[in-house]
Every structure is written in C-alpha cells, then in structure tokens.
Amino acid sequence: MKIYAGRADIHLDLYRLSNEHRWKHGRDCDMYPSDPLQAPLWTVIASLTHARRMLEVGCGHGYTTAVMASAAGPKCHLDTIEEDPLHADLAEQAFQQRDLSRQITVLRGRGLNILPRLKGRYDVVFLDGDWREYPRYIPHLRRLTRPGSVVVTANLNPLFGGWGSRLPGKPAIQSYLTRLVRDPHFRTYVVPGEWHSISVRV
C-alpha cells in the first residue's frame, strides 16, 4: 500500500462493505470486489486512454466503479451494468454518498440485454460479471470501442486456477480468450496471478 502513496486506499471502506454484504448473504451472493492493490491500475489506464467514457459490466456494491470514476476524474462518465436489483440500489446509494452520482449511471439488467442497446464508443471497458456470457460480448466490444480503447477482463480464474478453479464456466472463458487473442481488432495479454486480461483495440 505504501508504494502507491494512498492510491490503493481509495474507497477502501466500500471494499469492506462489499465483503461484509457477501458474508451476510452467504454463498448465493456473487459480490466479490476487486483487490484494492488493483486500484492504481485504473489511474494508469485512464491516463493512457484519456478516458472520457468508461463502461463496466458487473457493478456489485460499486467499489471498482467508484475507483474507476475517481481515477478518470470528473470529466469522464461511467456506465455500469448490474443485474441484481439490491446490488444496484446499494451502489447508487454509495455513489450518492461519495458525490459521484452525476458521473456514474447504473444500468439495471443483464450484460447481454444491455450491451446491444448501448451507443457510441467507450475508451475503457471493464468486464467483471458472469464469465459464462463473455464469448457473446465480443461483437459488442468491437462495436463499442475505438482504436486505442482498453478492455480489462476479470474473473478468468475458473480456467487458470486459484480461488475460482472449482467454479463452472471454463469452456466459456477458454472460448472468449481464444477468440479475443485471435481477433485482429485487439491485442491481448493475460496477466498471471490475478488472471485478468488486458486488450487494446487496434
């Protein structure tokens, strides 16, 4: 944490609230916030892309959403998709408390239902939802990004191991990554350890 001079501490209270919510609601709750040590990544990506529009699929309590919005600054707008109504309510409350409501729009519904309705291009896209849907996101990723946009994909653990190695959906992740790596519209790197992928639109 000290290396990042506090940048990894941003919205850390919301990270804790996310975990407390999951512990309270048990195994059926899929609210797993990103590791706080990933927070400085969003400052780098926002700077590289000069982000003015960002998109997230899988909002949860809004921890990473708030981190992304704060990293990009008040001139950037962020759309975040959340299927669970309770999680969407909690996220909107969190954004109001942090004076981020004008900067963030919560879109309620499944990623596969919302993505076809979105228009324009995004500078940054973060996929942190149901990985079993990822292969069907690829046409939308092409349509909704521009050359120089960055796509970060989380929840690849079922394929590679770690905490999620026993989760279902390995074929979907393998299909998604194979298609993404071979897609001439993207240049993709899979980050070991955290098992994210980072793709640049070309």
XYZ file of N, CA and C in Angstrom:
606
model
N 0.821 -1.202 0.000
C 0.000 0.000 0.000
C 0.864 1.265 0.000
N 1.946 1.276 0.792
C 2.770 2.473 0.908
C 3.410 2.854 -0.420
N 3.686 1.861 -1.254
C 4.309 2.138 -2.551
C 3.450 3.094 -3.370
N 2.134 2.937 -3.277
C 1.212 3.723 -4.089
C 0.788 5.020 -3.434
N 1.371 5.346 -2.291
C 1.131 6.635 -1.626
C -0.356 6.919 -1.422
N -1.094 5.896 -1.035
C -2.506 6.080 -0.719
C -3.461 5.799 -1.856
N -2.949 5.657 -3.087
C -3.865 5.441 -4.214
C -4.570 4.099 -4.123
N -3.993 3.137 -3.400
C -4.654 1.845 -3.211
C -5.671 1.882 -2.084
N -5.729 2.992 -1.359
C -6.666 3.106 -0.236
C -7.979 3.771 -0.621
N -8.092 4.246 -1.829
C -9.276 4.989 -2.233
C -10.523 4.101 -2.165
N -11.572 4.620 -1.545
C -12.858 3.931 -1.390
C -12.708 2.577 -0.690
N -11.708 2.457 0.160
C -11.455 1.186 0.831
C -12.612 0.797 1.751
N -13.331 1.793 2.277
C -14.498 1.493 3.105
C -15.568 0.774 2.296
N -15.694 1.128 1.026
C -16.680 0.487 0.160
C -16.258 -0.947 -0.172
N -14.971 -1.170 -0.275
C -14.451 -2.530 -0.453
C -14.858 -3.400 0.748
N -14.696 -2.866 1.943
C -15.059 -3.615 3.150
C -16.566 -3.864 3.213
N -17.353 -2.865 2.856
C -18.806 -3.036 2.851
C -19.232 -4.128 1.868
N -18.554 -4.210 0.732
C -18.867 -5.235 -0.266
C -18.650 -6.624 0.316
N -17.525 -6.818 0.989
C -17.239 -8.121 1.584
C -18.203 -8.440 2.720
N -18.530 -7.440 3.526
C -19.477 -7.660 4.619
C -20.839 -8.075 4.083
N -21.262 -7.464 2.980
C -22.549 -7.821 2.374
C -22.535 -9.276 1.922
N -21.440 -9.703 1.279
C -21.358 -11.093 0.807
C -21.363 -12.075 1.978
N -20.602 -11.770 3.032
C -20.561 -12.662 4.199
C -21.941 -12.775 4.831
N -22.680 -11.683 4.845
C -24.012 -11.679 5.452
C -24.997 -12.509 4.649
N -24.893 -12.442 3.313
C -25.893 -13.094 2.458
C -25.497 -14.499 2.025
N -24.269 -14.913 2.291
C -23.892 -16.309 2.074
C -23.484 -16.635 0.658
N -23.470 -17.938 0.373
C -22.899 -18.455 -0.871
C -23.615 -17.988 -2.127
N -24.888 -17.655 -1.989
C -25.654 -17.250 -3.169
C -25.302 -15.844 -3.637
N -24.569 -15.098 -2.833
C -24.204 -13.724 -3.194
C -22.897 -13.733 -3.981
N -22.898 -13.080 -5.129
C -21.719 -13.089 -6.002
C -20.969 -11.753 -5.968
N -21.077 -11.031 -4.868
C -20.412 -9.734 -4.762
C -18.966 -9.936 -4.296
N -18.048 -9.965 -5.245
C -16.628 -10.130 -4.949
C -15.874 -8.913 -5.484
N -15.566 -7.943 -4.643
C -14.874 -6.745 -5.134
C -13.440 -7.047 -5.540
N -12.906 -6.269 -6.454
C -11.526 -6.419 -6.887
C -10.572 -6.117 -5.732
N -9.384 -6.670 -5.816
C -8.352 -6.417 -4.814
C -7.980 -4.934 -4.820
N -7.908 -4.282 -3.660
C -7.535 -2.860 -3.624
C -6.193 -2.554 -4.278
N -5.283 -3.517 -4.313
C -3.990 -3.273 -4.951
C -4.114 -3.094 -6.463
N -5.302 -3.389 -7.017
C -5.538 -3.128 -8.435
C -5.993 -1.695 -8.683
N -6.319 -0.961 -7.631
C -6.857 0.393 -7.796
C -5.946 1.303 -8.618
N -4.621 1.311 -8.389
C -3.760 2.194 -9.183
C -3.754 1.873 -10.678
N -4.153 0.649 -11.039
C -4.227 0.293 -12.460
C -5.154 1.232 -13.212
N -6.248 1.640 -12.560
C -7.247 2.455 -13.252
C -6.752 3.870 -13.511
N -5.890 4.373 -12.656
C -5.278 5.674 -12.920
C -4.411 5.608 -14.166
N -3.652 4.517 -14.297
C -2.789 4.333 -15.466
C -3.622 4.202 -16.740
N -4.650 3.358 -16.693
C -5.470 3.121 -17.887
C -6.233 4.381 -18.286
N -6.767 5.092 -17.305
C -7.480 6.334 -17.612
C -6.551 7.344 -18.271
N -5.311 7.400 -17.804
C -4.333 8.332 -18.391
C -3.935 7.904 -19.797
N -3.706 6.612 -20.004
C -3.289 6.109 -21.316
C -4.351 6.352 -22.380
N -5.612 6.212 -21.993
C -6.712 6.322 -22.958
C -7.321 7.717 -23.015
N -6.881 8.619 -22.116
C -7.520 9.941 -21.978
C -9.033 9.756 -21.823
N -9.406 8.890 -20.899
C -10.775 8.400 -20.793
C -11.799 9.500 -20.549
N -12.827 9.492 -21.390
C -13.983 10.356 -21.211
C -15.269 9.545 -21.071
N -15.224 8.286 -21.533
C -16.360 7.379 -21.341
C -15.802 6.014 -20.937
N -16.386 5.453 -19.873
C -15.972 4.141 -19.400
C -17.217 3.278 -19.203
N -17.025 1.976 -19.347
C -18.129 1.024 -19.205
C -17.674 -0.127 -18.328
N -18.542 -0.512 -17.399
C -18.277 -1.666 -16.537
C -19.462 -2.618 -16.622
N -19.179 -3.914 -16.724
C -20.225 -4.929 -16.667
C -20.018 -5.710 -15.376
N -20.929 -5.537 -14.415
C -20.803 -6.168 -13.111
C -20.414 -5.166 -12.056
N -21.391 -4.475 -11.502
C -21.137 -3.353 -10.592
C -21.003 -3.787 -9.140
N -21.838 -4.727 -8.702
C -21.838 -5.100 -7.293
C -22.203 -3.924 -6.416
N -21.462 -3.726 -5.342
C -21.703 -2.621 -4.412
C -21.123 -1.315 -4.942
N -20.371 -1.403 -6.045
C -19.856 -0.194 -6.676
C -18.435 0.172 -6.310
N -17.703 -0.755 -5.656
C -16.338 -0.422 -5.241
C -15.452 -0.074 -6.434
N -15.306 -1.002 -7.385
C -14.427 -0.731 -8.523
C -14.973 0.397 -9.384
N -16.277 0.503 -9.471
C -16.895 1.596 -10.216
C -16.441 2.943 -9.672
N -16.501 3.077 -8.359
C -16.086 4.330 -7.715
C -14.597 4.584 -7.915
N -13.791 3.518 -7.837
C -12.352 3.659 -8.064
C -12.075 4.140 -9.486
N -12.752 3.531 -10.460
C -12.560 3.907 -11.860
C -12.960 5.359 -12.097
N -14.118 5.734 -11.570
C -14.612 7.095 -11.767
C -13.679 8.119 -11.140
N -13.189 7.831 -9.949
C -12.270 8.751 -9.281
C -10.944 8.839 -10.020
N -10.488 7.705 -10.567
C -9.228 7.696 -11.308
C -9.319 8.525 -12.578
N -10.467 8.459 -13.248
C -10.624 9.169 -14.519
C -10.935 10.650 -14.336
N -11.505 11.017 -13.195
C -11.792 12.415 -12.936
C -13.191 12.832 -13.343
N -13.603 14.031 -12.953
C -14.998 14.466 -13.129
C -15.426 14.677 -14.578
N -14.489 14.769 -15.513
C -14.855 14.968 -16.917
C -15.195 13.653 -17.622
N -15.009 12.536 -16.929
C -15.299 11.220 -17.501
C -16.620 10.695 -16.954
N -17.446 10.118 -17.836
C -18.695 9.491 -17.401
C -18.556 7.976 -17.491
N -19.125 7.296 -16.503
C -19.018 5.845 -16.422
C -20.404 5.224 -16.388
N -20.662 4.289 -17.303
C -21.878 3.475 -17.279
C -21.526 2.124 -16.674
N -22.325 1.665 -15.720
C -22.073 0.360 -15.103
C -23.345 -0.475 -15.136
N -23.196 -1.729 -15.491
C -24.329 -2.638 -15.661
C -24.401 -3.572 -14.451
N -25.578 -3.676 -13.855
C -25.772 -4.567 -12.706
C -27.131 -5.248 -12.804
N -27.122 -6.573 -12.713
C -28.354 -7.350 -12.847
C -29.140 -7.430 -11.542
N -28.448 -7.537 -10.419
C -29.115 -7.724 -9.128
C -29.697 -6.398 -8.648
N -31.029 -6.301 -8.445
C -31.646 -5.026 -8.038
C -31.130 -4.495 -6.706
N -30.898 -5.388 -5.735
C -30.400 -4.952 -4.436
C -28.997 -4.374 -4.568
N -28.151 -5.036 -5.325
C -26.786 -4.537 -5.521
C -26.801 -3.188 -6.233
N -27.685 -3.055 -7.213
C -27.795 -1.780 -7.925
C -28.222 -0.660 -6.976
N -29.176 -0.959 -6.082
C -29.610 0.035 -5.094
C -28.459 0.436 -4.174
N -27.718 -0.554 -3.685
C -26.588 -0.278 -2.786
C -25.530 0.568 -3.485
N -25.281 0.248 -4.745
C -24.271 1.001 -5.497
C -24.703 2.453 -5.678
N -25.953 2.667 -6.061
C -26.425 4.040 -6.261
C -26.345 4.840 -4.956
N -26.669 4.213 -3.835
C -26.548 4.885 -2.542
C -25.086 5.254 -2.258
N -24.182 4.314 -2.569
C -22.758 4.568 -2.338
C -22.256 5.721 -3.194
N -22.725 5.804 -4.429
C -22.280 6.884 -5.322
C -22.803 8.240 -4.841
N -24.041 8.252 -4.342
C -24.594 9.491 -3.796
C -23.778 9.968 -2.598
N -23.413 9.040 -1.733
C -22.646 9.396 -0.532
C -21.259 9.933 -0.888
N -20.728 9.512 -2.024
C -19.387 9.930 -2.448
C -19.413 11.031 -3.493
N -20.583 11.611 -3.730
C -20.745 12.695 -4.697
C -20.285 12.273 -6.092
N -20.634 11.037 -6.473
C -20.258 10.503 -7.786
C -21.472 10.237 -8.673
N -22.660 10.560 -8.194
C -23.882 10.203 -8.928
C -23.957 10.838 -10.309
N -23.479 12.075 -10.441
C -23.526 12.737 -11.747
C -22.559 12.112 -12.732
N -21.561 11.445 -12.215
C -20.513 10.874 -13.059
C -20.787 9.428 -13.444
N -21.697 8.765 -12.712
C -21.938 7.333 -12.898
C -23.414 7.078 -13.162
N -23.707 6.256 -14.170
C -25.068 5.802 -14.453
C -25.132 4.301 -14.252
N -26.055 3.845 -13.398
C -26.259 2.414 -13.173
C -27.330 1.925 -14.139
N -26.965 0.981 -14.980
C -27.885 0.386 -15.952
C -28.302 -0.977 -15.417
N -29.574 -1.151 -15.161
C -30.062 -2.359 -14.497
C -30.461 -3.427 -15.516
N -29.877 -4.625 -15.342
C -30.182 -5.738 -16.221
C -28.944 -6.575 -16.504
N -29.134 -7.633 -17.281
C -28.020 -8.498 -17.677
C -27.167 -7.817 -18.733
N -25.891 -8.131 -18.704
C -25.000 -7.569 -19.709
C -25.465 -7.850 -21.123
N -25.902 -9.082 -21.377
C -26.321 -9.461 -22.733
C -27.561 -8.703 -23.193
N -28.359 -8.219 -22.257
C -29.550 -7.447 -22.624
C -29.250 -5.961 -22.778
N -28.301 -5.457 -21.991
C -27.988 -4.033 -22.007
C -27.018 -3.670 -23.127
N -25.997 -4.473 -23.337
C -24.947 -4.135 -24.305
C -25.483 -3.820 -25.705
N -26.445 -4.583 -26.243
C -26.938 -4.265 -27.586
C -27.609 -2.896 -27.686
N -28.042 -2.347 -26.563
C -28.754 -1.064 -26.570
C -27.814 0.135 -26.423
N -26.569 -0.115 -26.089
C -25.623 0.984 -25.884
C -25.141 1.543 -27.217
N -24.868 2.831 -27.217
C -24.419 3.503 -28.432
C -23.131 4.276 -28.158
N -22.438 4.617 -29.216
C -21.208 5.379 -29.072
C -20.036 4.482 -28.734
N -18.895 5.105 -28.452
C -17.664 4.365 -28.166
C -17.195 4.666 -26.749
N -16.595 3.659 -26.144
C -16.033 3.802 -24.807
C -14.509 3.726 -24.890
N -13.861 4.503 -24.065
C -12.404 4.493 -24.005
C -11.884 3.327 -23.178
N -12.654 2.928 -22.166
C -12.274 1.839 -21.275
C -13.497 0.969 -21.018
N -13.304 -0.355 -21.082
C -14.361 -1.309 -20.743
C -13.798 -2.290 -19.723
N -14.549 -2.534 -18.660
C -14.149 -3.490 -17.640
C -15.229 -4.554 -17.522
N -14.870 -5.812 -17.818
C -15.792 -6.928 -17.687
C -15.530 -7.623 -16.362
N -16.521 -7.586 -15.474
C -16.371 -8.160 -14.143
C -17.670 -8.841 -13.743
N -18.330 -9.437 -14.727
C -19.621 -10.056 -14.474
C -19.581 -11.559 -14.683
N -20.654 -12.089 -15.245
C -20.787 -13.532 -15.459
C -19.911 -13.950 -16.640
N -18.799 -14.624 -16.335
C -17.831 -15.000 -17.372
C -18.408 -15.977 -18.392
N -19.499 -16.652 -18.044
C -20.113 -17.575 -18.995
C -20.745 -16.842 -20.166
N -20.961 -15.535 -20.011
C -21.522 -14.723 -21.092
C -20.437 -14.072 -21.950
N -19.184 -14.124 -21.508
C -18.120 -13.366 -22.165
C -18.007 -13.610 -23.667
N -18.088 -14.864 -24.157
C -17.927 -15.042 -25.612
C -18.932 -14.238 -26.437
N -20.128 -14.064 -25.882
C -21.157 -13.322 -26.621
C -20.996 -11.810 -26.489
N -20.031 -11.363 -25.665
C -19.754 -9.933 -25.541
C -18.868 -9.422 -26.676
N -18.113 -10.310 -27.315
C -17.064 -9.865 -28.234
C -17.578 -8.959 -29.358
N -18.673 -9.283 -30.049
C -19.151 -8.348 -31.080
C -19.454 -6.964 -30.526
N -19.942 -6.897 -29.290
C -20.247 -5.607 -28.675
C -18.970 -4.874 -28.289
N -17.948 -5.621 -27.886
C -16.676 -4.988 -27.569
C -16.096 -4.306 -28.800
N -16.207 -4.928 -29.948
C -15.728 -4.305 -31.195
C -16.519 -3.042 -31.496
N -17.848 -3.146 -31.375
C -18.726 -2.035 -31.756
C -18.598 -0.851 -30.808
N -18.351 -1.133 -29.535
C -18.407 -0.088 -28.510
C -17.038 0.488 -28.154
N -15.989 0.089 -28.879
C -14.659 0.635 -28.613
C -14.101 1.302 -29.870
N -13.022 2.047 -29.686
C -12.342 2.738 -30.773
C -10.880 2.320 -30.742
N -10.113 2.559 -31.802
C -8.675 2.297 -31.724
C -8.051 3.045 -30.552
N -7.331 2.310 -29.722
C -6.742 2.891 -28.519
C -7.526 2.607 -27.255
N -8.766 2.146 -27.375
C -9.542 1.760 -26.191
C -8.913 0.535 -25.524
N -9.141 0.415 -24.223
C -8.606 -0.707 -23.452
C -9.763 -1.489 -22.834
N -9.702 -2.813 -22.974
C -10.681 -3.710 -22.366
C -9.964 -4.553 -21.316
N -10.424 -4.462 -20.067
C -9.879 -5.275 -18.978
C -10.926 -6.321 -18.624
N -10.520 -7.589 -18.589
C -11.451 -8.682 -18.300
C -11.033 -9.390 -17.018
N -11.951 -9.453 -16.063
C -11.712 -10.148 -14.792
C -12.431 -11.493 -14.797
N -12.272 -12.227 -13.705
C -12.971 -13.497 -13.477
C -12.537 -14.596 -14.434
N -11.255 -14.673 -14.705
C -10.726 -15.742 -15.549
C -10.229 -16.927 -14.728
N -10.347 -16.843 -13.407
C -9.806 -17.868 -12.509
C -10.303 -19.282 -12.777
N -11.597 -19.493 -13.142
C -12.024 -20.873 -13.357
C -11.179 -21.622 -14.385
N -10.592 -20.910 -15.329
C -9.774 -21.563 -16.348
C -8.356 -21.816 -15.856
N -7.812 -20.879 -15.071
C -6.396 -20.939 -14.750
C -6.083 -21.425 -13.334
N -7.057 -21.476 -12.450
C -6.791 -21.921 -11.094
C -7.005 -20.807 -10.096
N -6.518 -21.024 -8.878
C -6.719 -20.045 -7.828
C -8.053 -20.256 -7.140
N -8.560 -19.171 -6.537
C -9.769 -19.290 -5.709
C -10.974 -19.776 -6.500
N -11.018 -19.505 -7.806
C -12.203 -19.856 -8.582
C -12.065 -21.110 -9.417
N -11.040 -21.925 -9.153
C -10.769 -23.067 -10.027
C -11.886 -24.108 -10.024
N -12.706 -24.125 -8.986
C -13.798 -25.104 -8.908
C -15.111 -24.555 -9.462
N -15.096 -23.318 -9.891
C -16.313 -22.716 -10.434
C -16.572 -23.224 -11.856
N -17.840 -23.250 -12.279
C -18.160 -23.686 -13.640
C -17.812 -22.604 -14.657
N -17.818 -22.984 -15.918
C -17.664 -22.000 -16.983
C -16.315 -21.967 -17.659
N -15.471 -22.977 -17.422
C -14.142 -22.981 -18.041
C -14.206 -22.931 -19.565
N -15.082 -23.714 -20.211
C -15.143 -23.656 -21.677
C -15.473 -22.265 -22.215
N -16.336 -21.538 -21.501
C -16.712 -20.197 -21.953
C -15.517 -19.255 -21.895
N -14.738 -19.332 -20.802
C -13.568 -18.466 -20.676
C -12.539 -18.818 -21.736
N -12.333 -20.113 -21.961
C -11.357 -20.527 -22.973
C -11.788 -20.045 -24.354
N -13.081 -20.166 -24.663
C -13.593 -19.692 -25.935
C -13.404 -18.183 -26.077
N -13.730 -17.454 -25.014
C -13.608 -15.991 -25.041
C -12.174 -15.565 -25.284
N -11.244 -16.109 -24.495
C -9.847 -15.698 -24.632
C -9.257 -16.109 -25.974
N -9.607 -17.304 -26.440
C -9.096 -17.762 -27.735
C -9.552 -16.838 -28.853
N -10.824 -16.490 -28.829
C -11.363 -15.596 -29.863
C -10.783 -14.197 -29.750
N -10.606 -13.743 -28.499
C -10.086 -12.393 -28.294
C -8.624 -12.293 -28.730
N -7.835 -13.285 -28.376
C -6.415 -13.282 -28.751
C -6.253 -13.332 -30.264
N -7.133 -14.045 -30.945
C -7.041 -14.195 -32.398
C -7.756 -13.078 -33.159
N -8.500 -12.259 -32.450
C -9.270 -11.196 -33.099
C -8.325 -10.100 -33.599
N -8.348 -9.783 -34.881
C -7.441 -8.763 -35.412
C -7.733 -7.354 -34.902
N -8.887 -7.174 -34.249
C -9.232 -5.856 -33.714
C -8.608 -5.587 -32.346
N -8.013 -6.617 -31.723
C -7.477 -6.463 -30.371
C -6.077 -7.049 -30.247
N -5.299 -6.477 -29.352
C -4.039 -7.061 -28.914
C -4.207 -7.362 -27.425
N -4.050 -8.633 -27.056
C -4.448 -9.092 -25.724
C -3.293 -9.731 -24.975
N -3.216 -9.401 -23.683
C -2.239 -10.018 -22.778
C -2.983 -10.524 -21.551
N -2.701 -11.779 -21.159
C -3.295 -12.357 -19.959
C -2.319 -12.156 -18.810
N -2.787 -11.523 -17.752
C -1.942 -11.186 -16.611
C -1.928 -12.360 -15.641
N -0.793 -13.031 -15.431
C -0.738 -14.154 -14.482
C -0.979 -13.677 -13.064
N -1.328 -14.603 -12.212
C -1.531 -14.284 -10.798
C -2.952 -13.854 -10.528
N -3.298 -12.630 -10.938
C -4.668 -12.148 -10.755
C -5.601 -12.694 -11.827
N -5.025 -13.184 -12.928
C -5.781 -13.727 -14.034
C -6.840 -12.770 -14.581
N -6.324 -11.630 -14.970
C -7.066 -10.675 -15.776
C -6.472 -10.726 -17.190
N -7.218 -10.221 -18.145
C -6.626 -9.956 -19.455
C -6.786 -8.481 -19.756
N -5.806 -7.950 -20.467
C -5.833 -6.553 -20.888
C -5.725 -6.525 -22.411
N -6.708 -5.935 -23.052
C -6.763 -5.887 -24.506
C -6.791 -4.442 -24.988
N -6.016 -4.170 -26.018
C -6.010 -2.837 -26.641
C -6.681 -2.952 -27.999
N -7.620 -2.073 -28.252
C -8.319 -2.048 -29.549
C -7.404 -1.403 -30.577
N -7.245 -2.073 -31.729
C -6.379 -1.550 -32.790
C -7.177 -1.273 -34.044
